[in-house]
């Protein structure tokens, strides 16, 4: 309906407004009452309303021409060209008809009136069309840039996911390796547990899951790690029961727990807690470290991977603080749910 109005109704209606404006101005200046003249002359002039389609076609053609230019020129030159085209068409068609249908022919004020009024009206029409086209083009370019940016983020998230699986498997297989020397049955149970954990990781990392489900997965991982750890390990685990149906992106907590089990030493304790505070998931992991300082890189691939995923998935809605002292290592993560 909108296209039908714009293409078939508006050009004639706009031409009618211009025609009435010209006739009213002419009536004020000369006192000539055009509505009292023979109906045939008025009918012939009304046929000029069909020129609205020609004006619309010309202006749309000029607009497309200038919009497609790789290097747009000065706007004032574009408006001058458009004005010249309107004047040439008006003086070439409308003035002759006015001359033969008018009672006194075409006088000087008729030339000025019939040249100036359509030019101003149709130039205004062109300016509005040009502004709308520019806004639409700018909006489309913005949408394209957002799509490209989103595609880049999705590609990077998929790359981070591809990095995450080998890193997790490396740590998990180390667990199985140590258990093989002690008990094949225990190692077999660990492999079964590991298969459950891997099944959870098949979920799309870019889709949210319930916090309760994520914490349940984390509990399974902790149980897996405890099965291979020294019995002297003091593990404290506190989970806020309010954390249940809130949504969170999966596998963001695991890297911090992995590091705790990997580097625990010294007094051999690990503290893990998850709480809900004012709409934020507050996750804390700390562990004792060996008294003899171990040479290690500042943050492994798991931690760097985590930082980047948080930046992509929770921009401005997360806080990650790492503290590494001589006696313990701690990590505090806050995520807006």
mmCIF file with all atom_site columns, C-alpha atoms in Angstrom, residues 59-69 71-86 123 126-127 129-131 133-134:
data_model
loop_
_atom_site.group_PDB
_atom_site.id
_atom_site.type_symbol
_atom_site.label_atom_id
_atom_site.label_alt_id
_atom_site.label_comp_id
_atom_site.label_asym_id
_atom_site.label_entity_id
_atom_site.label_seq_id
_atom_site.pdbx_PDB_ins_code
_atom_site.Cartn_x
_atom_site.Cartn_y
_atom_site.Cartn_z
_atom_site.occupancy
_atom_site.B_iso_or_equiv
_atom_site.pdbx_formal_charge
_atom_site.auth_seq_id
_atom_site.auth_comp_id
_atom_site.auth_asym_id
_atom_site.auth_atom_id
_atom_site.pdbx_PDB_model_num
ATOM 1  C CA . UNK A 1 59  ? 14.061 13.482 -9.878  1.00 0.00 ? 59  UNK A CA 1
ATOM 2  C CA . UNK A 1 60  ? 14.330 9.832  -8.838  1.00 0.00 ? 60  UNK A CA 1
ATOM 3  C CA . UNK A 1 61  ? 16.648 9.188  -11.780 1.00 0.00 ? 61  UNK A CA 1
ATOM 4  C CA . UNK A 1 62  ? 18.862 12.140 -10.808 1.00 0.00 ? 62  UNK A CA 1
ATOM 5  C CA . UNK A 1 63  ? 18.861 11.012 -7.186  1.00 0.00 ? 63  UNK A CA 1
ATOM 6  C CA . UNK A 1 64  ? 19.980 7.484  -8.120  1.00 0.00 ? 64  UNK A CA 1
ATOM 7  C CA . UNK A 1 65  ? 22.626 8.900  -10.430 1.00 0.00 ? 65  UNK A CA 1
ATOM 8  C CA . UNK A 1 66  ? 24.205 11.056 -7.737  1.00 0.00 ? 66  UNK A CA 1
ATOM 9  C CA . UNK A 1 67  ? 23.853 8.358  -5.067  1.00 0.00 ? 67  UNK A CA 1
ATOM 10 C CA . UNK A 1 68  ? 25.781 5.902  -7.234  1.00 0.00 ? 68  UNK A CA 1
ATOM 11 C CA . UNK A 1 69  ? 28.720 8.216  -7.839  1.00 0.00 ? 69  UNK A CA 1
ATOM 12 C CA . UNK A 1 71  ? 33.084 10.256 -5.324  1.00 0.00 ? 71  UNK A CA 1
ATOM 13 C CA . UNK A 1 72  ? 30.183 12.654 -4.724  1.00 0.00 ? 72  UNK A CA 1
ATOM 14 C CA . UNK A 1 73  ? 30.731 16.234 -5.820  1.00 0.00 ? 73  UNK A CA 1
ATOM 15 C CA . UNK A 1 74  ? 29.621 19.433 -4.084  1.00 0.00 ? 74  UNK A CA 1
ATOM 16 C CA . UNK A 1 75  ? 25.993 19.368 -2.968  1.00 0.00 ? 75  UNK A CA 1
ATOM 17 C CA . UNK A 1 76  ? 25.343 22.874 -4.282  1.00 0.00 ? 76  UNK A CA 1
ATOM 18 C CA . UNK A 1 77  ? 26.319 21.777 -7.798  1.00 0.00 ? 77  UNK A CA 1
ATOM 19 C CA . UNK A 1 78  ? 23.914 18.841 -7.545  1.00 0.00 ? 78  UNK A CA 1
ATOM 20 C CA . UNK A 1 79  ? 21.069 21.148 -6.521  1.00 0.00 ? 79  UNK A CA 1
ATOM 21 C CA . UNK A 1 80  ? 21.870 23.554 -9.357  1.00 0.00 ? 80  UNK A CA 1
ATOM 22 C CA . UNK A 1 81  ? 21.711 20.731 -11.910 1.00 0.00 ? 81  UNK A CA 1
ATOM 23 C CA . UNK A 1 82  ? 18.401 19.511 -10.491 1.00 0.00 ? 82  UNK A CA 1
ATOM 24 C CA . UNK A 1 83  ? 16.978 23.040 -10.556 1.00 0.00 ? 83  UNK A CA 1
ATOM 25 C CA . UNK A 1 84  ? 18.098 23.507 -14.161 1.00 0.00 ? 84  UNK A CA 1
ATOM 26 C CA . UNK A 1 85  ? 16.413 20.261 -15.238 1.00 0.00 ? 85  UNK A CA 1
ATOM 27 C CA . UNK A 1 86  ? 13.166 21.308 -13.544 1.00 0.00 ? 86  UNK A CA 1
ATOM 28 C CA . UNK A 1 123 ? 13.489 21.148 -5.424  1.00 0.00 ? 123 UNK A CA 1
ATOM 29 C CA . UNK A 1 126 ? 14.242 16.385 -4.185  1.00 0.00 ? 126 UNK A CA 1
ATOM 30 C CA . UNK A 1 127 ? 15.896 17.639 -0.980  1.00 0.00 ? 127 UNK A CA 1
ATOM 31 C CA . UNK A 1 129 ? 14.041 12.467 -1.000  1.00 0.00 ? 129 UNK A CA 1
ATOM 32 C CA . UNK A 1 130 ? 17.798 12.937 -0.889  1.00 0.00 ? 130 UNK A CA 1
ATOM 33 C CA . UNK A 1 131 ? 17.812 13.292 2.901   1.00 0.00 ? 131 UNK A CA 1
ATOM 34 C CA . UNK A 1 133 ? 17.963 8.210  0.925   1.00 0.00 ? 133 UNK A CA 1
ATOM 35 C CA . UNK A 1 134 ? 21.057 9.349  2.815   1.00 0.00 ? 134 UNK A CA 1
#
